[in-house]
XYZ file of C-alpha atoms in Angstrom:
776
model
C -28.203 24.601 33.632
C -26.423 21.414 32.424
C -23.312 20.833 34.522
C -21.061 20.216 31.509
C -22.182 23.328 29.616
C -20.093 26.397 30.544
C -21.174 28.639 27.637
C -24.811 29.735 27.695
C -26.869 32.495 26.103
C -29.484 34.318 28.169
C -32.465 35.926 26.370
C -34.190 38.733 28.295
C -37.679 39.891 27.275
C -39.450 42.804 28.956
C -42.286 45.136 28.038
C -41.177 48.419 26.399
C -37.615 47.114 26.032
C -35.693 45.492 23.215
C -34.949 41.751 23.406
C -31.480 41.390 24.864
C -28.948 38.566 24.473
C -26.258 38.044 27.094
C -23.460 35.497 26.607
C -22.526 33.734 29.833
C -19.335 31.890 30.712
C -20.341 29.823 33.728
C -18.206 28.081 36.301
C -18.724 24.360 35.663
C -18.216 23.481 39.317
C -20.546 26.087 40.853
C -24.067 25.078 41.909
C -25.408 28.670 41.722
C -24.458 31.438 39.317
C -24.735 35.085 40.415
C -25.075 37.332 37.359
C -25.381 40.708 39.126
C -27.232 43.621 37.517
C -28.365 43.183 33.910
C -29.016 46.148 31.623
C -31.852 46.342 29.080
C -32.060 48.653 26.073
C -35.155 50.629 25.150
C -34.408 49.816 21.514
C -35.224 51.627 18.318
C -38.344 51.730 16.159
C -39.539 51.627 12.548
C -42.579 53.539 11.357
C -44.110 53.333 7.904
C -47.208 53.394 5.742
C -48.638 51.042 3.138
C -50.585 52.601 0.265
C -52.549 51.239 -2.673
C -52.060 51.899 -6.376
C -53.900 55.232 -6.098
C -51.670 56.419 -3.260
C -54.320 56.010 -0.563
C -53.662 54.415 2.819
C -54.316 50.672 2.806
C -56.101 49.439 5.922
C -55.595 45.899 7.275
C -52.496 45.303 5.168
C -49.758 43.205 6.738
C -46.278 44.482 7.615
C -43.785 41.775 8.533
C -40.307 42.412 9.892
C -37.298 40.214 9.124
C -33.707 40.578 10.240
C -31.070 41.377 7.628
C -27.742 39.649 8.242
C -28.699 38.680 11.783
C -26.124 37.124 14.102
C -28.772 35.756 16.466
C -28.430 32.113 17.545
C -30.301 29.674 15.296
C -32.102 28.268 18.354
C -34.074 31.525 18.719
C -37.139 31.799 16.484
C -37.078 35.416 15.348
C -40.647 35.085 14.023
C -41.818 34.727 17.626
C -40.056 37.961 18.637
C -40.998 40.041 15.566
C -44.756 39.705 15.308
C -46.355 41.074 12.085
C -48.396 44.282 12.312
C -51.746 45.134 10.733
C -52.048 48.635 9.296
C -54.618 51.046 10.729
C -57.286 52.930 8.740
C -54.614 55.289 7.347
C -52.389 52.390 6.293
C -49.812 53.107 9.016
C -47.816 50.604 11.050
C -45.048 50.768 13.655
C -42.532 48.371 15.189
C -41.085 49.434 18.533
C -38.556 48.164 21.087
C -36.328 46.713 18.387
C -32.837 45.491 19.141
C -30.258 47.600 17.230
C -29.390 45.998 13.902
C -30.495 45.704 10.268
C -34.075 44.859 9.285
C -36.338 44.676 6.238
C -40.094 45.227 6.055
C -42.261 43.006 3.868
C -45.613 44.558 2.979
C -48.470 42.397 1.724
C -52.213 42.517 1.280
C -54.879 40.190 -0.015
C -54.782 40.057 -3.811
C -51.861 42.499 -3.947
C -48.235 42.054 -4.922
C -45.962 41.902 -1.882
C -43.093 44.376 -1.544
C -39.777 44.053 0.301
C -37.995 47.156 1.598
C -34.301 47.910 1.407
C -32.205 47.285 4.516
C -33.127 49.532 7.446
C -30.547 50.283 10.150
C -32.123 50.533 13.628
C -30.173 52.257 16.393
C -30.825 52.645 20.113
C -33.352 55.387 20.919
C -33.913 56.399 17.270
C -36.893 55.991 14.930
C -36.587 55.029 11.265
C -39.254 56.693 9.108
C -39.873 54.793 5.889
C -41.074 56.076 2.555
C -44.598 54.773 1.745
C -44.681 51.201 0.444
C -47.048 50.989 -2.523
C -48.763 47.667 -3.200
C -50.058 47.135 -6.720
C -52.811 44.795 -7.788
C -51.730 41.205 -8.184
C -53.020 38.491 -10.439
C -54.127 34.941 -9.724
C -52.741 32.035 -11.694
C -54.808 28.870 -11.696
C -54.476 25.573 -13.463
C -54.480 21.819 -13.253
C -51.702 19.241 -13.103
C -52.171 16.009 -15.036
C -50.172 12.800 -14.995
C -48.862 10.855 -18.007
C -52.239 9.119 -18.429
C -54.152 12.417 -18.469
C -55.590 11.881 -14.982
C -55.515 14.494 -12.221
C -52.265 14.497 -10.242
C -52.508 15.478 -6.577
C -49.500 16.487 -4.456
C -47.525 18.129 -7.272
C -45.449 21.154 -6.223
C -46.114 24.203 -8.429
C -43.687 27.102 -7.938
C -43.714 30.574 -9.518
C -40.739 32.935 -9.464
C -40.379 36.450 -10.814
C -38.760 37.124 -14.154
C -36.207 39.888 -14.896
C -37.334 43.397 -14.008
C -40.242 42.169 -11.868
C -40.738 42.567 -8.118
C -39.354 39.663 -6.110
C -41.778 36.749 -6.034
C -41.161 33.151 -5.007
C -44.175 31.131 -3.883
C -45.303 27.558 -4.242
C -48.510 25.582 -3.748
C -49.474 21.916 -3.878
C -52.089 20.583 -6.272
C -55.171 19.172 -4.520
C -57.110 15.948 -5.135
C -58.484 17.005 -8.530
C -55.046 18.300 -9.645
C -55.975 21.985 -9.424
C -53.834 24.754 -7.934
C -54.028 28.544 -7.488
C -51.193 31.031 -6.939
C -52.225 34.491 -5.761
C -50.898 38.057 -5.989
C -48.500 37.531 -8.881
C -46.910 40.406 -10.814
C -47.696 40.879 -14.522
C -45.183 39.722 -17.119
C -43.335 36.515 -17.921
C -42.808 34.322 -14.850
C -40.706 31.204 -14.293
C -43.161 28.396 -13.511
C -41.984 24.964 -12.372
C -43.974 21.858 -11.470
C -42.659 18.619 -10.007
C -43.925 15.415 -8.428
C -42.159 12.252 -7.285
C -41.673 9.802 -10.145
C -42.255 12.420 -12.846
C -40.118 14.670 -15.025
C -39.879 18.303 -13.982
C -41.936 20.839 -15.952
C -40.572 24.342 -16.696
C -42.157 27.278 -18.523
C -40.586 30.764 -18.498
C -43.330 32.476 -20.533
C -46.329 32.252 -18.194
C -48.046 35.613 -17.657
C -50.620 35.692 -14.855
C -52.159 38.931 -16.166
C -53.546 37.009 -19.182
C -55.863 35.174 -16.737
C -55.590 31.842 -18.516
C -56.186 28.456 -16.919
C -53.062 26.368 -17.338
C -52.918 22.646 -18.010
C -49.605 21.138 -16.925
C -48.911 17.568 -18.001
C -46.064 15.836 -16.184
C -44.334 13.051 -18.078
C -43.407 9.783 -16.390
C -39.901 9.619 -14.974
C -37.086 7.665 -16.600
C -35.588 4.418 -15.281
C -32.415 2.360 -14.883
C -32.484 -1.425 -14.589
C -30.039 -4.295 -14.450
C -28.736 -7.352 -12.627
C -26.262 -7.821 -9.754
C -24.088 -10.937 -9.342
C -21.254 -12.191 -7.147
C -17.867 -11.614 -8.801
C -16.461 -14.977 -7.662
C -19.352 -17.413 -8.122
C -21.331 -15.583 -10.796
C -24.495 -16.311 -8.807
C -27.123 -13.569 -8.443
C -26.871 -11.331 -5.356
C -30.482 -11.162 -4.200
C -30.321 -8.937 -1.092
C -28.912 -5.432 -1.437
C -29.704 -1.695 -1.535
C -29.507 0.261 -4.767
C -29.626 4.028 -5.160
C -29.138 6.540 -7.950
C -27.612 9.978 -7.292
C -27.851 12.656 -9.966
C -24.418 14.169 -10.664
C -24.916 16.373 -13.701
C -26.913 17.449 -16.729
C -27.103 15.866 -20.150
C -26.547 19.334 -21.588
C -23.442 19.006 -23.814
C -22.155 22.314 -22.421
C -22.120 20.975 -18.851
C -18.853 19.745 -17.349
C -19.868 16.112 -16.856
C -17.529 13.355 -15.665
C -13.816 12.957 -16.445
C -14.387 10.292 -19.173
C -16.995 12.551 -20.807
C -14.619 15.511 -20.789
C -11.864 13.407 -22.369
C -14.262 12.066 -25.015
C -15.330 15.602 -25.968
C -11.713 16.754 -26.299
C -10.865 13.657 -28.361
C -13.745 14.338 -30.731
C -12.625 17.962 -31.128
C -9.059 16.856 -31.905
C -10.164 14.255 -34.452
C -12.419 16.780 -36.197
C -9.537 19.291 -36.282
C -7.236 16.574 -37.721
C -9.740 15.675 -40.438
C -10.002 19.333 -41.486
C -6.264 20.094 -41.294
C -4.618 20.791 -44.661
C -1.113 20.315 -43.269
C -0.111 16.659 -42.774
C 2.216 17.438 -39.851
C -0.554 19.322 -38.049
C -2.992 16.488 -38.768
C -0.603 13.905 -37.289
C -0.021 16.120 -34.247
C -3.760 16.322 -33.558
C -4.170 12.550 -34.005
C -1.274 11.845 -31.632
C -2.848 14.100 -29.006
C -6.139 12.207 -29.448
C -4.306 8.856 -29.007
C -2.661 10.112 -25.812
C -6.039 11.196 -24.461
C -7.491 7.808 -25.342
C -4.697 6.101 -23.363
C -5.397 8.429 -20.465
C -9.107 7.633 -20.597
C -8.390 3.915 -20.511
C -6.183 4.491 -17.465
C -8.945 6.507 -15.763
C -11.408 3.683 -16.403
C -8.992 1.040 -15.044
C -8.296 3.101 -11.943
C -11.996 3.664 -11.427
C -12.731 -0.071 -11.746
C -10.015 -0.878 -9.176
C -10.742 1.876 -6.663
C -12.386 1.403 -3.268
C -15.598 3.415 -2.921
C -16.557 5.419 0.141
C -19.740 4.049 1.676
C -22.414 6.812 1.671
C -24.123 7.729 4.935
C -27.464 6.626 3.480
C -27.437 3.754 1.019
C -31.195 3.207 1.089
C -33.176 0.147 2.124
C -31.604 -3.305 1.872
C -34.318 -5.277 0.053
C -34.828 -8.630 -1.691
C -34.128 -8.594 -5.439
C -35.202 -11.941 -6.965
C -32.665 -13.234 -9.495
C -30.517 -10.188 -8.583
C -32.564 -7.882 -10.828
C -33.449 -4.260 -10.026
C -35.232 -1.283 -11.596
C -35.056 2.358 -10.400
C -38.077 4.383 -11.550
C -39.113 8.031 -11.673
C -35.782 9.675 -12.517
C -35.130 13.024 -14.210
C -32.944 13.425 -17.279
C -29.283 13.650 -16.331
C -26.059 11.849 -15.471
C -26.313 9.430 -12.557
C -24.028 7.561 -10.212
C -25.607 4.243 -9.186
C -24.500 2.597 -5.927
C -24.951 -0.971 -4.630
C -24.644 -1.921 -0.950
C -24.840 -5.593 0.027
C -24.412 -6.815 3.630
C -21.819 -9.374 2.457
C -20.055 -7.438 -0.307
C -17.918 -4.379 -0.859
C -19.803 -1.222 -1.778
C -19.721 -0.590 -5.557
C -20.624 2.384 -7.731
C -21.260 2.757 -11.455
C -20.841 6.364 -12.552
C -21.993 8.461 -15.504
C -25.113 6.512 -16.387
C -26.889 8.778 -18.871
C -30.663 9.202 -18.897
C -32.238 11.133 -21.735
C -35.711 11.251 -23.226
C -35.847 9.090 -26.333
C -32.798 6.963 -25.432
C -33.021 3.285 -24.579
C -33.366 2.456 -20.885
C -29.835 1.719 -19.534
C -29.331 -1.885 -18.397
C -26.432 -2.505 -16.034
C -24.575 -5.728 -15.321
C -22.876 -5.310 -11.947
C -20.443 -7.618 -10.163
C -19.894 -7.304 -6.393
C -16.802 -8.593 -4.609
C -16.945 -10.206 -1.179
C -16.180 -7.883 1.723
C -13.621 -8.425 4.496
C -14.132 -8.312 8.271
C -12.202 -5.877 10.470
C -12.705 -5.748 14.254
C -11.101 -3.730 16.995
C -11.264 -2.155 20.434
C -10.395 1.371 21.584
C -8.754 1.684 25.031
C -7.472 4.651 27.027
C -3.670 4.886 27.403
C -4.141 5.900 31.029
C -5.698 2.949 32.865
C -6.592 0.859 29.831
C -10.359 1.441 30.147
C -12.553 0.945 27.099
C -13.704 4.139 25.389
C -17.262 4.321 24.038
C -18.673 6.726 21.454
C -15.485 7.088 19.412
C -15.945 7.581 15.676
C -13.637 5.205 13.816
C -13.019 5.839 10.105
C -11.490 3.235 7.828
C -9.110 5.166 5.572
C -7.641 3.944 2.284
C -4.044 5.063 1.710
C -3.637 7.147 -1.436
C -0.741 5.532 -3.254
C 1.390 8.396 -4.555
C 5.124 8.753 -5.074
C 7.202 10.859 -2.639
C 7.737 13.404 -5.412
C 3.996 13.762 -6.003
C 3.312 13.981 -2.257
C 5.894 16.734 -1.925
C 4.399 18.605 -4.876
C 0.919 18.368 -3.357
C 2.051 19.160 0.181
C -0.429 21.535 1.777
C 0.552 24.600 3.750
C -2.458 23.875 5.931
C -1.781 20.322 7.123
C -1.719 21.671 10.687
C -5.377 22.652 10.223
C -6.872 20.027 7.889
C -4.775 16.862 7.964
C -4.731 14.454 10.866
C -1.455 12.938 9.678
C 1.158 12.959 6.985
C -0.414 9.858 5.428
C -2.752 10.877 2.587
C -5.978 8.887 2.545
C -9.684 8.903 1.794
C -12.414 7.728 4.215
C -14.286 4.589 3.113
C -16.447 3.575 6.067
C -17.136 4.700 9.623
C -18.325 3.095 12.838
C -18.861 4.165 16.473
C -17.426 2.193 19.387
C -19.870 0.428 21.709
C -19.865 0.546 25.536
C -16.950 -1.928 25.624
C -14.975 0.181 23.108
C -15.428 -2.359 20.299
C -16.179 -1.676 16.644
C -16.290 -3.665 13.420
C -16.475 -3.279 9.652
C -18.093 -6.279 7.960
C -17.755 -5.625 4.238
C -14.560 -3.638 3.798
C -12.501 -3.517 0.597
C -8.913 -4.862 0.629
C -5.861 -2.637 0.390
C -3.376 -0.550 2.402
C -5.397 1.174 5.078
C -5.288 2.925 8.430
C -7.849 3.949 11.061
C -8.598 7.548 12.093
C -10.260 8.110 15.480
C -12.158 11.103 16.789
C -14.244 11.469 19.969
C -15.491 13.862 22.644
C -13.169 12.406 25.288
C -10.051 11.577 23.267
C -7.463 13.433 21.279
C -7.558 12.781 17.535
C -5.621 9.584 16.814
C -4.723 7.343 13.916
C -3.295 3.858 13.605
C -0.242 2.660 11.717
C -0.777 1.654 8.091
C -1.823 -2.005 7.652
C -2.968 -4.249 4.814
C -6.627 -5.256 4.944
C -7.067 -8.556 3.103
C -8.205 -12.122 3.477
C -9.234 -13.462 6.873
C -10.341 -11.882 10.133
C -8.278 -8.891 11.282
C -8.432 -7.502 14.848
C -6.837 -4.316 16.177
C -6.225 -2.834 19.635
C -5.911 0.961 19.681
C -4.628 3.019 22.646
C -5.712 6.668 22.692
C -4.739 9.686 24.778
C -6.879 12.303 26.484
C -7.803 15.835 25.454
C -5.745 18.911 26.298
C -6.651 22.254 27.858
C -5.220 25.763 27.931
C -5.808 28.697 30.256
C -4.321 32.149 30.615
C -4.814 35.911 30.972
C -5.563 38.636 28.429
C -3.234 41.413 29.499
C -4.100 44.732 27.863
C -7.874 45.114 28.348
C -9.001 48.732 28.690
C -8.630 49.630 32.344
C -11.795 50.385 34.305
C -14.211 49.669 31.462
C -14.734 45.905 31.889
C -14.161 45.595 28.137
C -15.737 42.414 26.708
C -13.372 40.182 24.777
C -13.023 36.693 23.314
C -10.145 34.330 22.700
C -10.152 32.392 19.424
C -8.414 29.030 18.973
C -7.930 27.723 15.395
C -6.125 24.469 14.607
C -5.966 20.951 15.978
C -7.018 19.538 12.582
C -10.238 21.398 11.880
C -11.174 22.902 15.258
C -12.334 26.460 15.847
C -13.319 27.412 19.390
C -14.036 30.702 21.141
C -13.910 31.401 24.863
C -15.279 34.512 26.551
C -12.771 36.429 28.627
C -13.868 36.747 32.257
C -14.001 40.092 34.060
C -10.626 39.375 35.677
C -9.095 38.860 32.210
C -8.859 35.077 32.424
C -9.919 32.551 29.784
C -9.952 28.749 29.468
C -10.369 26.119 26.752
C -11.234 22.527 27.578
C -11.343 19.458 25.370
C -8.822 20.379 22.675
C -7.152 17.737 20.530
C -3.382 17.583 20.269
C -1.978 19.711 17.468
C -0.879 23.212 16.456
C -3.100 26.236 17.131
C -3.396 29.941 16.449
C -4.592 31.711 19.615
C -5.793 35.306 19.408
C -7.623 37.593 21.835
C -9.914 40.200 20.280
C -12.554 42.750 21.403
C -16.140 41.464 21.432
C -17.189 44.651 19.616
C -15.066 43.687 16.583
C -17.756 41.646 14.768
C -15.630 40.852 11.704
C -12.425 39.857 13.440
C -12.864 36.117 12.885
C -13.801 36.560 9.198
C -10.744 38.732 8.583
C -8.406 36.322 10.326
C -9.748 33.408 8.280
C -9.353 35.459 5.104
C -5.711 36.111 5.968
C -5.163 32.350 6.422
C -7.133 31.351 3.313
C -6.801 34.382 0.978
C -9.125 35.067 -1.933
C -6.358 34.877 -4.537
C -4.717 31.452 -4.651
C -1.452 33.098 -5.715
C -1.333 34.772 -2.316
C -1.137 31.417 -0.507
C 2.378 31.653 0.821
C 3.756 30.261 4.034
C 5.071 33.651 5.126
C 1.568 35.155 4.800
C -0.097 32.595 7.054
C -0.282 33.867 10.655
C 2.125 31.794 12.762
C 0.808 29.190 15.188
C 1.690 30.139 18.721
C 0.656 27.003 20.644
C 1.308 23.269 20.237
C -0.589 20.846 22.493
C 0.136 17.194 23.209
C -2.324 14.586 24.472
C -3.638 15.306 27.973
C -1.590 18.509 28.380
C -2.784 21.376 30.625
C -1.076 24.380 29.037
C -0.877 28.016 30.077
C -0.568 31.014 27.743
C -1.118 34.733 28.295
C -2.207 36.894 25.352
C -2.343 40.551 24.370
C -5.615 41.908 22.983
C -5.379 42.190 19.189
C -6.775 45.533 18.025
C -6.741 45.529 14.186
C -6.105 48.805 12.374
C -9.519 49.470 10.855
C -11.483 52.463 9.670
C -15.010 53.323 8.580
C -16.558 54.659 5.354
C -20.019 56.191 5.288
C -21.838 58.363 2.850
C -24.955 59.611 1.123
C -25.876 58.621 -2.441
C -28.506 60.438 -4.473
C -29.448 59.283 -7.966
C -31.204 61.802 -10.212
C -31.744 63.932 -7.126
C -33.479 61.165 -5.157
C -32.154 58.795 -2.456
C -30.464 55.814 -4.122
C -32.721 53.251 -2.463
C -31.747 49.618 -3.052
C -28.242 50.269 -4.394
C -24.980 49.245 -2.759
C -21.588 50.705 -1.985
C -18.903 48.042 -2.519
C -15.273 48.296 -1.438
C -12.868 45.829 -3.094
C -9.253 45.861 -1.867
C -6.679 46.728 -4.506
C -4.526 43.605 -4.819
C -1.636 43.755 -2.374
C -3.489 46.324 -0.265
C -5.622 45.974 2.882
C -3.818 42.743 3.720
C -5.817 42.240 6.901
C -8.826 41.770 4.626
C -6.980 39.408 2.233
C -9.121 40.203 -0.781
C -12.485 40.265 1.010
C -15.028 42.721 -0.382
C -17.062 44.877 1.970
C -20.422 46.382 1.126
C -23.286 48.392 2.539
C -26.785 48.862 1.148
C -28.298 52.327 0.864
C -31.191 52.888 3.261
C -34.382 54.793 2.429
C -32.504 58.088 2.742
C -29.679 56.892 0.457
C -27.188 56.538 3.313
C -24.684 53.709 3.711
C -22.111 52.799 6.317
C -19.321 50.183 6.161
C -17.574 49.484 9.453
C -14.338 47.755 10.477
C -12.458 48.126 7.203
C -8.810 47.036 7.313
C -6.595 50.013 6.507
C -5.427 50.175 2.902
C -6.404 51.101 -0.641
C -9.766 50.067 -2.114
C -11.802 50.558 -5.256
C -15.174 51.996 -4.303
C -18.064 51.007 -6.576
C -21.535 52.590 -6.295
C -24.459 50.781 -7.882
C -28.048 51.566 -8.760
C -30.985 49.672 -7.328
C -30.617 47.186 -10.213
C -26.983 46.518 -9.170
C -25.482 48.323 -12.169
C -22.307 50.284 -11.445
C -22.770 54.054 -11.807
C -19.522 55.291 -10.284
C -16.126 53.993 -9.160
C -13.006 55.525 -7.674
C -9.947 54.531 -5.654
C -10.282 55.253 -1.942
C -7.735 55.035 0.885
C -9.036 53.886 4.270
C -7.036 55.209 7.202
C -6.722 53.271 10.462
C -9.026 54.461 13.262
C -10.535 57.151 10.985
C -13.933 57.790 9.430
C -14.380 58.807 5.788
C -17.603 60.765 5.028
C -18.651 60.914 1.373
C -21.469 62.470 -0.655
C -22.386 61.522 -4.205
C -24.882 62.991 -6.667
C -25.144 60.441 -9.486
C -27.183 60.250 -12.654
C -28.917 57.237 -14.160
C -31.124 56.461 -17.099
C -33.134 53.516 -18.295
C -33.239 51.266 -21.311
C -35.967 48.829 -22.267
C -37.472 47.254 -25.324
C -37.803 44.125 -27.404
C -35.780 42.226 -29.975
C -37.341 41.374 -33.325
C -36.157 38.425 -35.442
C -37.904 37.367 -38.624
C -36.127 33.983 -38.549
C -37.108 33.109 -34.964
C -39.709 30.408 -34.429
C -40.807 32.041 -31.182
C -39.775 34.571 -28.542
C -38.307 31.782 -26.377
C -35.435 31.550 -28.911
C -34.471 35.169 -28.218
C -32.391 34.926 -25.069
C -28.965 36.196 -24.125
C -27.575 39.611 -23.184
C -27.593 43.212 -24.310
C -24.250 44.786 -23.435
C -24.140 48.536 -22.801
C -20.644 50.048 -23.131
C -20.755 53.696 -21.944
C -18.527 55.966 -24.039
C -17.190 53.148 -26.258
C -16.608 53.797 -29.965
C -16.028 50.260 -31.272
C -16.890 46.686 -30.330
C -14.059 45.107 -28.283
C -12.639 41.753 -29.367
C -13.454 40.228 -25.971
C -16.330 41.750 -24.020
C -15.443 39.954 -20.810
C -11.817 41.119 -20.966
C -13.035 44.647 -21.731
C -15.324 44.427 -18.703
C -12.337 43.936 -16.406
C -10.969 47.392 -17.219
C -14.012 49.433 -18.269
C -17.502 49.998 -16.940
C -20.126 47.935 -18.715
C -23.782 47.103 -18.122
C -25.206 43.714 -19.019
C -28.976 43.407 -19.470
C -30.515 39.960 -19.661
C -32.694 39.337 -22.715
C -35.373 36.737 -22.081
C -38.177 35.908 -24.503
C -37.089 38.870 -26.604
C -37.547 41.473 -23.847
C -35.037 43.478 -21.820
C -35.222 46.282 -19.251
C -32.995 48.085 -16.733
C -33.871 51.450 -15.208
C -30.586 52.190 -13.450
C -27.678 52.419 -15.916
C -25.126 55.098 -16.850
C -26.597 57.923 -18.976
C -24.927 59.410 -22.038
C -23.524 58.057 -25.314
C -23.080 54.297 -25.325
C -22.365 51.443 -27.687
C -24.852 48.552 -27.522
C -23.884 44.983 -28.407
C -26.762 42.526 -28.696
C -25.431 38.989 -28.124
C -28.153 36.352 -28.211
C -27.546 32.626 -27.997
C -27.088 31.254 -31.538
C -27.377 34.657 -33.236
C -24.798 36.998 -34.735
C -23.865 39.998 -32.511
C -25.514 43.312 -33.449
C -23.853 46.646 -32.514
C -25.680 49.994 -32.359
C -25.152 53.447 -30.856
C -27.549 55.261 -28.530
C -27.691 58.135 -26.072
C -29.320 57.103 -22.787
C -31.227 60.052 -21.274
C -30.748 61.225 -17.685
C -33.694 60.366 -15.468
C -35.709 58.920 -18.328
C -36.157 55.556 -19.991
C -35.269 55.018 -23.641
C -37.610 52.584 -25.395
C -35.676 50.828 -28.132
C -36.557 48.053 -30.569
C -33.586 45.999 -31.807
C -33.357 43.737 -34.832
C -31.263 40.589 -35.295
C -29.185 40.179 -38.496
C -28.998 36.401 -38.765
C -28.023 33.190 -37.057
C -24.474 32.055 -36.313
C -23.075 29.494 -38.733
């Protein structure tokens, strides 16, 4: 065991027993660690059967087991512990010696559509019996990928994903030397097919149907390009050695957000159009004045952008020769790009919002780079003056804001996020060498400071200085890390109750320490700063999430200083502090129940508990949910006491029932629900449409409504609604509220169409809808 590693995880594997994880808190100074007796669990089991389309047992099918919401360490490969099973002659399979927790079974067979089960809860000593998993025949989709010249394109990634109402499917293959590819076991119906290859534009088709058994020909167009020339800002001579990179930052879709200048331009255009159409002269002048103000703001944004110092990315690409300073970046997708230039002798520079679009002229950039400045320094320990290696040094640019603005933007969380009261942005970083030295060779001028962070030092920052002409050298003295130890006082007597201590603070640190059997705990290597220290039972799995939610609540209006848990420890550099704690036992309860839909277990649905605002404060707006198992049961543990709205959904995630529910502390609420659901499916017809791909949008189902609301989304906040996606003119959902309902068909670019229906209980209503015309 490494001498400097006190926290370890032990994995125990034994025949006929469940894998067992044991967290260890080892004595750093001991050569041998006595663990005493270790207990193993027998575990639980899952038994099931895979059948074919005729209901007969499917031999040699594959049943794979995956964890659902696992808290296992990422270092442990769960695929090695959960080996797939082959079904026997009757199609049966079994997984035994499973660690208690949530699992899902994935059933698959050659040429058949795969199927994923709902979440299965495994408990110690119990067996979960699954309903049969039926695998239907799948379809193969084959084709060929061609390049811009019509030649075969090898190495292209072809991915198929399920469309709405289809079983989950997400697979990809790579085209071989002759450009061909084959995807197997696809469901029937419209799929989302994508193809991509380096240097080419992405291909997308949402109408591919594998059941038609057609050979596809996918032609990838050549990628777009950006070119230009780079020169020195002082001499005007070409800069011939540099790295250039392009980072995509948005879509060319006019509905996308885009950059700040683009947003301002769109608003200006809207204002000018409104002014041109205004009959009232005063209103017209008002709109024009607003447009002029926005234009002035845009000019200011552009000036500030031209004068700003850019943060150097972690990866700027290869520094390469560029004769005459010229460059060309090939193989780009459509979109908005930020183009960066990194020269060994110049300040890093970025050009943002370069637009690439099919049919537009290739953008040509003329870029000037300014000479960089040299900054050197050395990091030394305050105690003894020894050099400190391995320290990360960040060059920070001071954000120039007025005291009034700083006060208005003052964060309630500076104790957690900010290393100082000086606002700044990181530009460059370096790591100190063995002699504690560091340097920045091409820094931008301006008011700056240095922020230091390392494994052996407390977080530190320098005074503000001006980085400008000439060589600048700095000598930085840093202090050591702090520690804290103490006792947890009110552990359950005689039970050796497991517990942890959580430390949050110190400018972005979160640490946990396991409480020893004698109730002691210890943290090493903490930076100076303010901390929240809490002791909590190891069995309380959601304690940390709830505490974080109380610090950073869901509703921004709830961010008030009085609602933030108080810090109870402040550490200074090198301090060895002592603090005893009481075990924090939150007031929580449990809700469990059984949901049947149309007399059958509500497999695949969810029970969701959302705190009523101002209630369940220990949850601070967090929602809690549990998925129904194969018997329709759900269980939601560790709910902060308070009032919630309980929502029950169908397997298609449509809400079928809601009610207000009060969760009592240290109590269990047992519920039973018999719900009804119906289905709705069909197609949309439009005589004016050029093709089904134009018919996309939503079909709103408003149970019990008598008239179309002015704002469907506002109506949705107060009333139950169902929203069915319409894609390529088709829609389907088999788990919505039965009874009278008002339908509102809202397709992109088409006028809304209302209609009234009665959705039958336990049956599916097939309904053809007709558009009435396009929007003006």
